[in-house]
Short mmCIF file of C-alpha atoms in Angstrom, two decimals:
data_model
loop_
_atom_site.label_atom_id
_atom_site.label_comp_id
_atom_site.label_asym_id
_atom_site.label_seq_id
_atom_site.Cartn_x
_atom_site.Cartn_y
_atom_site.Cartn_z
CA MET A 1 6.77 -32.88 -6.01
CA PRO A 2 4.52 -29.86 -5.90
CA GLU A 3 6.19 -26.69 -8.45
CA ARG A 4 7.79 -24.32 -5.93
CA ARG A 5 6.10 -20.96 -5.62
CA THR A 6 7.93 -17.99 -7.16
CA VAL A 7 8.28 -14.32 -5.80
CA ALA A 8 9.81 -11.02 -6.82
CA LEU A 9 10.75 -8.58 -4.22
CA VAL A 10 10.44 -5.18 -5.43
CA THR A 11 12.33 -2.29 -3.58
CA LEU A 12 11.51 1.90 -3.17
CA GLY A 13 13.12 3.55 -1.13
CA CYS A 14 16.61 4.18 0.53
CA ALA A 15 19.36 1.44 1.43
CA ARG A 16 17.60 0.79 4.68
CA ASN A 17 15.08 -0.68 2.71
CA GLU A 18 17.18 -3.23 0.38
CA VAL A 19 18.48 -4.59 3.63
CA ASP A 20 15.23 -5.61 4.46
CA SER A 21 14.37 -6.88 1.35
CA GLU A 22 17.06 -9.10 1.27
CA GLU A 23 16.24 -10.46 4.66
CA LEU A 24 13.10 -11.30 3.36
CA ALA A 25 14.37 -12.60 0.68
CA GLY A 26 16.43 -14.90 3.09
CA ARG A 27 13.79 -15.99 4.81
CA LEU A 28 11.57 -17.05 1.62
CA ALA A 29 14.48 -18.91 -0.11
CA ALA A 30 14.96 -20.68 3.11
CA ASP A 31 11.57 -22.04 2.99
CA GLY A 32 11.58 -22.88 -0.67
CA TRP A 33 10.37 -20.22 -2.62
CA GLU A 34 12.13 -19.32 -5.92
CA LEU A 35 13.06 -15.91 -6.38
CA VAL A 36 13.08 -14.21 -9.43
CA GLU A 37 13.91 -10.86 -10.77
CA GLU A 38 10.45 -9.77 -12.85
CA ALA A 39 7.42 -9.74 -11.10
CA ALA A 40 5.83 -10.81 -14.38
CA ALA A 41 7.48 -13.82 -13.81
CA ALA A 42 6.36 -14.09 -10.09
CA ASP A 43 3.28 -16.33 -8.41
CA VAL A 44 3.46 -13.33 -6.33
CA ALA A 45 5.09 -9.73 -6.05
CA VAL A 46 6.19 -8.16 -2.94
CA VAL A 47 6.36 -4.45 -2.96
CA ASN A 48 8.66 -3.10 -0.31
CA THR A 49 7.21 0.58 0.00
CA CYS A 50 8.65 3.47 1.32
CA GLY A 51 6.58 5.88 3.66
CA PHE A 52 8.92 8.74 4.36
CA VAL A 53 7.41 11.79 2.30
CA GLU A 54 4.34 12.25 0.05
CA ALA A 55 6.56 11.91 -3.50
CA ALA A 56 7.82 8.04 -2.08
CA LYS A 57 4.52 7.28 -1.24
CA LYS A 58 3.04 8.10 -4.14
CA ASP A 59 5.73 5.89 -5.68
CA SER A 60 4.88 3.18 -3.26
CA VAL A 61 1.26 2.85 -4.51
CA ASP A 62 2.29 3.36 -8.18
CA ALA A 63 4.37 0.23 -8.18
CA LEU A 64 1.76 -1.69 -6.22
CA LEU A 65 -0.76 -0.83 -9.03
CA GLU A 66 1.42 -1.54 -11.80
CA ALA A 67 2.02 -4.81 -10.30
CA ASN A 68 -1.58 -5.00 -9.98
CA ASP A 69 -1.99 -4.71 -13.79
CA LEU A 70 0.08 -7.58 -14.35
CA LYS A 71 -2.32 -10.11 -12.86
CA ASP A 72 -4.67 -9.89 -15.79
CA HIS A 73 -2.05 -10.46 -18.51
CA GLY A 74 0.79 -12.34 -16.69
CA ARG A 75 1.78 -15.30 -14.32
CA THR A 76 0.81 -13.11 -11.16
CA GLN A 77 -1.68 -14.00 -9.02
CA ALA A 78 -1.00 -11.65 -6.04
CA VAL A 79 0.73 -8.54 -5.01
CA VAL A 80 1.82 -7.94 -1.45
CA ALA A 81 2.58 -4.75 0.39
CA VAL A 82 5.57 -4.23 3.08
CA GLY A 83 7.69 -2.15 3.86
CA CYS A 84 7.30 1.68 6.01
CA MET A 85 3.91 3.03 4.12
CA ALA A 86 2.87 -0.58 5.27
CA GLU A 87 3.98 -0.40 8.84
CA ARG A 88 2.90 3.22 8.72
CA TYR A 89 -0.70 2.77 7.69
CA GLY A 90 -1.65 -0.89 8.05
CA LYS A 91 -5.29 -1.57 7.24
CA GLU A 92 -6.05 1.76 6.24
CA LEU A 93 -3.59 1.27 3.21
CA ALA A 94 -5.62 -2.00 2.87
CA GLU A 95 -8.76 -0.17 2.41
CA ALA A 96 -7.49 2.44 0.24
CA LEU A 97 -5.85 0.57 -2.04
CA PRO A 98 -7.98 -2.93 -2.62
CA GLU A 99 -5.42 -3.80 -5.45
CA ALA A 100 -3.03 -5.01 -2.83
CA ASP A 101 -3.61 -8.49 -1.80
CA GLY A 102 -2.46 -8.19 1.43
CA VAL A 103 -0.48 -5.43 3.50
CA LEU A 104 2.20 -6.68 5.74
CA GLY A 105 3.75 -5.21 8.79
CA PHE A 106 7.09 -5.65 10.25
CA ASP A 107 5.72 -8.32 12.78
CA ASP A 108 5.16 -10.09 9.82
CA TYR A 109 8.74 -10.60 8.54
CA ALA A 110 9.17 -13.62 10.60
CA ASP A 111 6.52 -15.76 9.06
CA ILE A 112 6.67 -14.13 5.60
CA SER A 113 6.39 -17.40 4.02
CA ASP A 114 3.10 -18.62 5.65
CA ARG A 115 1.54 -15.14 5.23
CA LEU A 116 2.47 -15.13 1.28
CA ARG A 117 0.87 -18.94 0.81
CA THR A 118 -1.88 -18.02 2.69
CA ILE A 119 -2.71 -15.31 0.44
CA LEU A 120 -1.99 -17.11 -2.20
CA SER A 121 -4.36 -20.06 -1.31
CA GLY A 122 -7.17 -17.49 -1.70
CA GLY A 123 -7.15 -16.84 2.49
CA VAL A 124 -6.98 -13.35 4.27
CA HIS A 125 -4.23 -11.87 6.73
CA ALA A 126 -5.89 -8.89 8.53
CA SER A 127 -3.85 -6.06 8.16
CA HIS A 128 -2.47 -4.53 11.40
CA THR A 129 -3.66 -1.85 13.19
CA PRO A 130 -1.02 0.90 13.03
CA ARG A 131 0.10 1.71 16.58
CA ASP A 132 3.63 3.92 17.84
CA ARG A 133 6.32 1.56 17.61
CA ARG A 134 8.41 3.81 20.27
CA ARG A 135 6.05 2.59 22.94
CA LEU A 136 6.59 -0.59 22.42
CA LEU A 137 10.28 -0.65 23.73
CA PRO A 138 11.49 0.31 27.57
CA LEU A 139 12.50 4.49 27.96
CA SER A 140 16.09 3.45 29.02
CA PRO A 141 18.20 2.69 25.70
CA VAL A 142 20.36 0.08 27.86
CA GLU A 143 17.20 -2.05 28.18
CA ARG A 144 15.87 -2.48 24.79
CA GLN A 145 18.44 -4.47 23.97
CA GLN A 146 16.43 -7.29 25.94
CA ALA A 147 13.07 -6.65 24.43
CA THR A 148 13.76 -9.65 21.81
CA ASP A 149 9.61 -9.63 21.37
CA VAL A 150 9.85 -6.54 19.31
CA ALA A 151 10.18 -6.96 15.42
CA LEU A 152 13.53 -4.89 13.73
CA PRO A 153 13.61 -5.59 10.15
CA GLY A 154 17.44 -6.03 9.33
CA HIS A 155 18.59 -7.43 12.19
CA GLY A 156 17.10 -11.00 12.16
CA ASP A 157 15.51 -13.49 14.63
CA THR A 158 16.34 -15.34 17.65
CA ALA A 159 15.52 -19.28 15.86
CA PRO A 160 18.36 -21.10 15.06
CA ALA A 161 19.35 -21.32 11.35
CA PRO A 162 18.45 -24.45 9.64
CA ALA A 163 21.27 -27.38 9.01
CA ASP A 164 21.60 -27.10 5.99
CA LEU A 165 21.07 -23.68 4.21
CA PRO A 166 20.34 -23.23 0.55
CA GLU A 167 23.28 -22.13 -1.81
CA GLY A 168 23.85 -18.00 -1.49
CA LEU A 169 22.11 -17.90 1.67
CA ALA A 170 23.55 -15.79 4.79
CA PRO A 171 24.90 -17.69 8.01
CA ARG A 172 23.92 -16.81 11.07
CA SER A 173 27.58 -15.60 12.62
CA GLY A 174 25.46 -15.00 16.05
CA PRO A 175 22.06 -14.96 17.86
CA ARG A 176 20.91 -12.11 16.13
CA ALA A 177 22.50 -12.16 13.13
CA PRO A 178 20.43 -11.87 9.99
CA LEU A 179 19.39 -14.36 7.23
CA ARG A 180 20.13 -12.76 4.08
CA ARG A 181 20.16 -13.19 0.71
CA ARG A 182 21.52 -11.07 -1.80
CA LEU A 183 19.06 -9.93 -5.00
CA GLY A 184 21.88 -8.36 -7.07
CA SER A 185 25.36 -8.55 -8.42
CA SER A 186 26.89 -5.21 -7.35
CA PRO A 187 30.11 -4.79 -5.67
CA VAL A 188 28.38 -2.79 -3.03
CA ALA A 189 26.39 -3.65 -0.12
CA SER A 190 24.45 -2.09 2.70
CA VAL A 191 24.45 -3.37 5.95
CA LYS A 192 22.16 -2.39 8.70
CA LEU A 193 24.40 -1.02 11.63
CA ALA A 194 20.73 -0.19 14.13
CA SER A 195 17.30 0.34 13.76
CA GLY A 196 14.84 3.42 15.00
CA CYS A 197 15.49 6.68 16.02
CA ASP A 198 15.76 8.87 19.65
CA ARG A 199 15.47 11.96 18.20
CA ARG A 200 12.38 14.19 17.70
CA CYS A 201 12.74 16.48 14.84
CA THR A 202 9.11 18.02 14.39
CA PHE A 203 9.16 17.48 10.30
CA CYS A 204 9.84 13.55 10.72
CA ALA A 205 7.39 11.00 11.70
CA ILE A 206 10.08 7.94 10.89
CA PRO A 207 10.41 7.14 14.41
CA SER A 208 6.59 6.50 14.93
CA PHE A 209 6.80 3.53 12.97
CA ARG A 210 10.76 2.32 12.60
CA GLY A 211 10.50 2.83 16.59
CA SER A 212 12.95 3.77 19.33
CA PHE A 213 17.01 3.38 18.12
CA ILE A 214 18.66 0.09 19.11
CA SER A 215 22.08 -0.78 17.93
CA ARG A 216 23.13 -4.52 16.36
CA ARG A 217 25.91 -6.28 17.99
CA PRO A 218 29.08 -6.15 16.51
CA ALA A 219 29.50 -9.80 16.02
CA ASP A 220 26.62 -10.03 14.03
CA VAL A 221 27.80 -6.47 11.67
CA LEU A 222 30.84 -8.22 11.49
CA GLY A 223 29.77 -11.93 10.94
CA GLU A 224 27.25 -10.51 7.62
CA THR A 225 30.29 -8.13 6.89
CA ARG A 226 32.14 -11.31 5.87
CA TRP A 227 29.65 -13.24 4.63
CA LEU A 228 29.38 -10.39 2.07
CA ALA A 229 32.83 -10.17 1.47
CA GLU A 230 32.44 -14.10 0.26
CA GLN A 231 29.56 -13.18 -2.13
CA GLY A 232 32.14 -10.76 -3.85
CA VAL A 233 31.67 -7.56 -2.26
CA LYS A 234 33.97 -4.86 -2.08
CA GLU A 235 31.98 -2.07 -0.64
CA VAL A 236 30.11 -1.99 2.59
CA MET A 237 27.90 1.21 3.60
CA LEU A 238 27.04 1.01 7.21
CA VAL A 239 23.29 2.23 7.16
CA SER A 240 20.63 3.30 9.92
CA GLU A 241 18.34 6.13 10.50
CA ASN A 242 21.37 7.54 12.70
CA ASN A 243 24.92 6.52 13.16
CA THR A 244 26.25 8.74 15.27
CA SER A 245 24.32 7.22 17.84
CA TYR A 246 25.14 3.71 17.27
CA GLY A 247 26.60 1.75 20.86
CA LYS A 248 24.50 4.49 22.93
CA ASP A 249 22.23 0.99 24.46
CA LEU A 250 25.28 -1.48 24.28
CA GLY A 251 26.68 0.92 26.94
CA ASP A 252 29.50 2.46 24.74
CA ILE A 253 28.71 5.87 22.52
CA ARG A 254 32.31 5.12 21.09
CA LEU A 255 31.16 1.84 19.59
CA LEU A 256 31.35 2.81 16.20
CA GLU A 257 34.72 4.28 16.58
CA THR A 258 36.17 0.38 17.64
CA LEU A 259 34.31 -1.18 15.02
CA LEU A 260 35.23 0.77 11.74
CA PRO A 261 38.69 -0.47 12.23
CA GLU A 262 37.49 -3.98 12.22
CA LEU A 263 35.22 -3.96 9.31
CA ALA A 264 37.96 -2.44 7.24
CA ALA A 265 40.34 -5.42 8.06
CA VAL A 266 37.65 -8.43 6.77
CA ASP A 267 39.49 -9.67 3.77
CA GLY A 268 38.15 -8.94 0.55
CA ILE A 269 36.92 -5.56 1.48
CA GLU A 270 38.08 -2.71 -0.09
CA ARG A 271 35.98 0.44 1.69
CA VAL A 272 33.78 0.72 4.19
CA ARG A 273 31.50 3.93 3.96
CA VAL A 274 29.67 5.33 6.87
CA SER A 275 25.92 7.15 5.98
CA TYR A 276 23.20 8.92 8.06
CA LEU A 277 25.23 11.26 10.72
CA GLN A 278 23.99 13.73 12.49
CA PRO A 279 26.10 17.11 12.94
CA ALA A 280 24.99 17.61 16.77
CA GLU A 281 26.17 14.06 17.21
CA MET A 282 29.70 13.85 15.92
CA ARG A 283 32.50 13.46 18.04
CA PRO A 284 36.24 14.44 17.73
CA GLY A 285 37.28 10.20 17.68
CA LEU A 286 34.88 9.58 15.26
CA ILE A 287 35.80 12.28 12.64
CA GLU A 288 39.48 10.90 13.68
CA VAL A 289 38.26 7.72 12.83
CA LEU A 290 36.61 8.01 9.63
CA THR A 291 39.70 10.45 8.23
CA SER A 292 42.69 8.62 9.21
CA THR A 293 41.38 4.62 9.25
CA GLU A 294 42.68 2.55 5.91
CA LYS A 295 40.15 1.43 3.70
CA VAL A 296 37.44 3.67 5.91
CA ALA A 297 35.72 6.47 2.78
CA PRO A 298 36.70 9.96 4.49
CA TYR A 299 32.99 10.25 3.68
CA PHE A 300 30.53 12.36 5.92
CA ASP A 301 26.83 12.12 5.01
CA LEU A 302 25.55 14.95 7.46
CA SER A 303 22.03 15.82 7.79
CA PHE A 304 22.09 19.65 8.68
CA GLN A 305 18.67 20.33 7.03
CA HIS A 306 18.82 24.09 7.56
CA SER A 307 21.37 26.51 9.44
CA ALA A 308 19.24 29.36 9.93
CA PRO A 309 19.28 28.61 14.04
CA GLY A 310 15.61 29.79 14.67
CA VAL A 311 14.50 27.58 11.90
CA LEU A 312 16.54 24.69 13.65
CA ARG A 313 15.44 24.99 16.80
CA ALA A 314 11.69 25.29 14.81
CA MET A 315 13.14 21.61 13.74
CA ARG A 316 14.02 20.92 17.08
CA ARG A 317 17.57 20.59 15.78
CA PHE A 318 20.67 21.98 16.91
CA GLY A 319 23.70 24.02 15.34
CA ASP A 320 24.03 27.16 12.88
CA THR A 321 26.07 28.38 10.08
CA GLU A 322 29.10 29.35 11.95
CA ARG A 323 29.42 25.76 13.92
CA PHE A 324 28.46 23.67 11.02
CA TRP A 325 31.45 25.57 8.86
CA GLU A 326 33.60 25.06 11.90
CA LEU A 327 32.32 21.06 12.08
CA LEU A 328 33.50 21.13 8.25
CA GLU A 329 36.82 23.09 8.97
CA THR A 330 37.81 20.25 11.19
CA ILE A 331 37.12 17.65 9.00
CA ARG A 332 39.05 18.93 6.18
CA SER A 333 41.88 20.13 8.31
CA LYS A 334 42.52 16.34 9.13
CA ALA A 335 41.35 15.17 5.48
CA PRO A 336 41.36 17.65 2.63
CA GLU A 337 40.05 15.73 0.19
CA ALA A 338 36.90 14.50 2.09
CA GLY A 339 33.66 13.95 0.88
CA VAL A 340 30.29 15.79 2.13
CA ARG A 341 26.69 15.60 1.51
CA SER A 342 23.55 16.55 3.16
CA ASN A 343 19.90 17.78 2.65
CA PHE A 344 17.84 20.76 3.00
CA ILE A 345 14.02 21.39 4.17
CA VAL A 346 13.09 24.76 2.57
CA GLY A 347 9.99 26.53 3.32
CA PHE A 348 9.68 25.38 6.72
CA PRO A 349 6.87 27.22 8.83
CA GLY A 350 8.33 30.44 10.15
CA GLU A 351 11.22 30.21 7.85
CA SER A 352 12.01 34.15 7.02
CA GLU A 353 13.58 35.50 3.41
CA GLU A 354 16.85 36.05 6.32
CA ASP A 355 16.39 32.81 7.08
CA PHE A 356 16.49 31.15 3.67
CA ALA A 357 19.19 34.02 2.62
CA GLU A 358 21.43 32.51 5.72
CA LEU A 359 20.60 28.96 4.29
CA GLU A 360 22.23 30.09 0.82
CA ARG A 361 24.73 31.98 3.03
CA PHE A 362 26.08 28.84 4.13
CA LEU A 363 25.72 26.58 1.15
CA GLY A 364 28.05 29.29 -0.53
CA ALA A 365 31.16 28.56 1.54
CA ALA A 366 30.18 25.00 2.92
CA ARG A 367 32.05 23.42 -0.91
CA LEU A 368 29.46 20.44 -0.44
CA ASP A 369 30.09 17.38 -3.12
CA ALA A 370 26.22 16.75 -3.04
CA ILE A 371 23.32 18.61 -1.63
CA GLY A 372 19.74 16.98 -1.67
CA VAL A 373 17.22 20.42 -1.81
CA PHE A 374 13.24 19.47 -0.16
CA GLY A 375 10.23 21.69 0.20
CA TYR A 376 8.75 21.38 3.23
CA SER A 377 5.22 19.26 3.09
CA ASP A 378 2.80 18.69 6.03
CA GLU A 379 3.56 14.71 7.28
CA GLU A 380 0.48 13.70 9.53
CA GLY A 381 1.50 12.53 13.05
CA THR A 382 4.38 15.03 13.31
CA GLU A 383 4.85 18.06 15.32
CA ALA A 384 5.10 20.46 12.34
CA VAL A 385 1.79 19.80 11.34
CA SER A 386 0.41 22.00 14.21
CA TYR A 387 2.62 24.96 13.58
CA GLU A 388 0.54 28.09 12.21
CA ASP A 389 2.67 29.84 10.55
CA LYS A 390 2.92 27.78 7.25
CA LEU A 391 4.18 29.25 4.34
CA GLY A 392 2.15 29.36 0.87
CA SER A 393 3.18 26.06 -1.66
CA ASP A 394 3.92 29.01 -4.31
CA VAL A 395 6.63 30.78 -1.85
CA ILE A 396 8.02 26.93 -1.22
CA ALA A 397 7.99 26.23 -4.59
CA GLU A 398 9.98 29.15 -5.58
CA ARG A 399 12.49 28.45 -2.85
CA LEU A 400 12.87 24.96 -3.71
CA ALA A 401 13.51 26.01 -7.51
CA HIS A 402 15.73 28.70 -6.70
CA LEU A 403 17.97 26.80 -4.62
CA SER A 404 18.10 23.75 -6.71
CA ARG A 405 20.05 25.77 -9.12
CA VAL A 406 22.08 27.35 -6.78
CA ALA A 407 22.87 23.60 -5.26
CA GLU A 408 23.64 22.15 -8.75
CA GLU A 409 26.19 25.38 -9.49
CA LEU A 410 28.00 25.15 -6.06
CA THR A 411 28.04 20.95 -6.44
CA ALA A 412 29.27 21.28 -9.82
CA GLN A 413 31.73 23.99 -8.77
CA ARG A 414 33.20 21.62 -5.72
CA ALA A 415 33.33 18.22 -8.51
CA GLU A 416 36.23 21.27 -11.01
CA GLU A 417 37.62 21.79 -7.50
CA ARG A 418 38.59 18.01 -7.46
CA LEU A 419 40.32 18.13 -11.20
CA GLY A 420 43.99 16.61 -10.77
CA GLN A 421 43.05 14.65 -7.78
CA THR A 422 44.05 10.94 -7.58
CA LEU A 423 41.19 8.88 -6.87
CA HIS A 424 40.62 5.36 -5.22
CA VAL A 425 37.51 4.17 -7.73
CA LEU A 426 35.61 1.19 -7.26
CA VAL A 427 34.10 -0.07 -10.91
CA GLU A 428 30.69 -0.80 -10.49
CA SER A 429 29.56 -1.43 -14.11
CA VAL A 430 31.40 -2.02 -17.79
CA ASP A 431 29.11 -1.92 -20.69
CA GLU A 432 30.92 -1.41 -24.66
CA GLU A 433 28.89 1.78 -25.10
CA GLU A 434 29.33 3.72 -21.42
CA GLY A 435 32.72 2.30 -20.80
CA ALA A 436 33.66 1.46 -17.02
CA LEU A 437 31.57 3.37 -14.29
CA GLY A 438 32.36 3.57 -10.78
CA ARG A 439 32.33 5.98 -7.46
CA ALA A 440 35.30 7.79 -5.15
CA ALA A 441 35.20 7.63 -1.77
CA HIS A 442 33.46 10.74 -1.85
CA GLN A 443 30.54 9.56 -4.15
CA ALA A 444 28.09 7.24 -2.11
CA PRO A 445 25.94 4.70 -4.28
CA GLU A 446 22.77 6.62 -6.28
CA THR A 447 23.06 9.84 -4.44
CA ASP A 448 26.29 11.82 -5.23
CA GLY A 449 27.56 11.32 -8.66
CA GLN A 450 29.64 9.03 -10.33
CA ILE A 451 33.35 8.13 -12.45
CA LEU A 452 33.91 7.53 -16.07
CA LEU A 453 36.90 6.02 -16.46
CA THR A 454 38.63 6.83 -19.66
CA ASP A 455 40.05 3.53 -20.18
CA SER A 456 37.83 -0.08 -19.45
CA ALA A 457 40.64 -2.17 -20.63
CA GLY A 458 40.62 -5.20 -18.14
CA LEU A 459 38.18 -3.53 -16.07
CA VAL A 460 35.68 -5.81 -14.56
CA PRO A 461 33.03 -4.57 -11.37
CA GLY A 462 34.55 -4.70 -7.92
CA ARG A 463 37.62 -3.96 -9.12
CA MET A 464 39.76 -0.85 -7.48
CA VAL A 465 41.38 1.50 -9.80
CA THR A 466 43.75 4.36 -8.56
CA ALA A 467 43.15 7.18 -11.35
CA LYS A 468 43.41 10.99 -12.11
CA ALA A 469 40.30 13.34 -12.27
CA VAL A 470 40.97 15.31 -15.71
CA ALA A 471 36.98 16.43 -16.71
CA ALA A 472 33.89 17.09 -14.66
CA GLU A 473 30.33 16.76 -16.02
CA GLY A 474 28.13 18.80 -13.46
CA VAL A 475 28.53 16.57 -10.25
CA ASP A 476 30.15 13.47 -12.11
CA LEU A 477 33.76 13.18 -12.92
CA VAL A 478 35.94 11.60 -15.85
CA ALA A 479 39.51 9.87 -14.76
CA GLU A 480 42.05 8.21 -16.47
CA PRO A 481 43.78 5.21 -14.92
CA LEU A 482 47.10 5.50 -13.67
CA GLY A 483 49.59 3.23 -15.10
CA GLU A 484 49.12 -1.27 -15.50
CA GLY A 485 49.64 -1.37 -11.94
CA ALA A 486 46.33 1.15 -10.88
CA GLY A 487 44.27 -1.71 -10.02
CA ARG A 488 43.70 -4.05 -7.63
#
């Protein structure tokens, strides 16, 4: 019997990439590959790259070069790039980075096993020529559901599932449900609601390589959530480029409001979290469901980006300071302890000192739990690249540093406001030195801080604990479990 080939998946970027990696893992495991955690122990290292901004692209290149170094003194025979940067640049990346033995686009995912075997055997798979993926789909959202020949990472394909799936693989609950294998043991997992985006923000290139917006069918999302619960997952985080658009191509823009209670009712699931919400698309009904449904986290990941109306219009976005404050007031009138996070771009072309001051004014009263601040940089293929009123790099750096300090102070103040609150903490790790760490409803994985529990006795990852916030350390909180019946 020939030796089983081994593969390691190295994932960079956002939670959407993590879902895509687990789909690739499912496809490879179903075709006989052995999955290993460390690239040094694999015949082939597959690096799932991020192509969003320059820093992320640099991290992706560094990861590819690091994996390539293993070929000189380890088992690794080949390094392959997949993901957003590979899709976005294709042949250009392959020519600029000969250390990568293959650069595969989204269209290669369904045949990932054959592609890797070809590369390992010394063959060459031609890197694709990048194209605007929005043009591969009908303009009408409703017609897109019939476009089955377009690759949608994280959605799966229409081929029938093997009759005898290897242990640990997700079954297909419907014709578009993905084949998936978990790459970790965290009690939290992301579930993809949709792919692509129909918005045309002038600073963002994502729609060009992720394509137009396409929703997954509710039955597939439910089926995958049930399977994740069977694997021990306690919290699912719904991800896409824009969750507030979910269902518009299925004929019901309010479909998320219907789906959320069904997901929360899945046996074993303790919490459902929704990420990536557009402020301009927030609806009263969606706010109601997010703030009043048991096991749905009252959590709002709102993509504000700025608050000065002139800058927002230049970004081709909507709103202003007062409207955003009104939205936050509406949310907190229904759920006073709701968690809110957002990202902001400073130094956008044309941003005046008054605009910058307006953004700081907004943040001063917004009481956000987590704030991400980024300095503007040109992204090729975006409209903003052609804008003439660019700010100097020194001005952008100064504003970035200033607002980052302000954000750090404001989020620390917001954490202190939560002292004395009763929190429902999902335990994510228990360590002899660090103790028990977890997250409350207002904290998303990776980005929003964490909870240190003062007593870890009897706690294991995946347990939900009721605790009282007793101290704050920046955005992090220290919480005391409340009695023997505190967990479940």
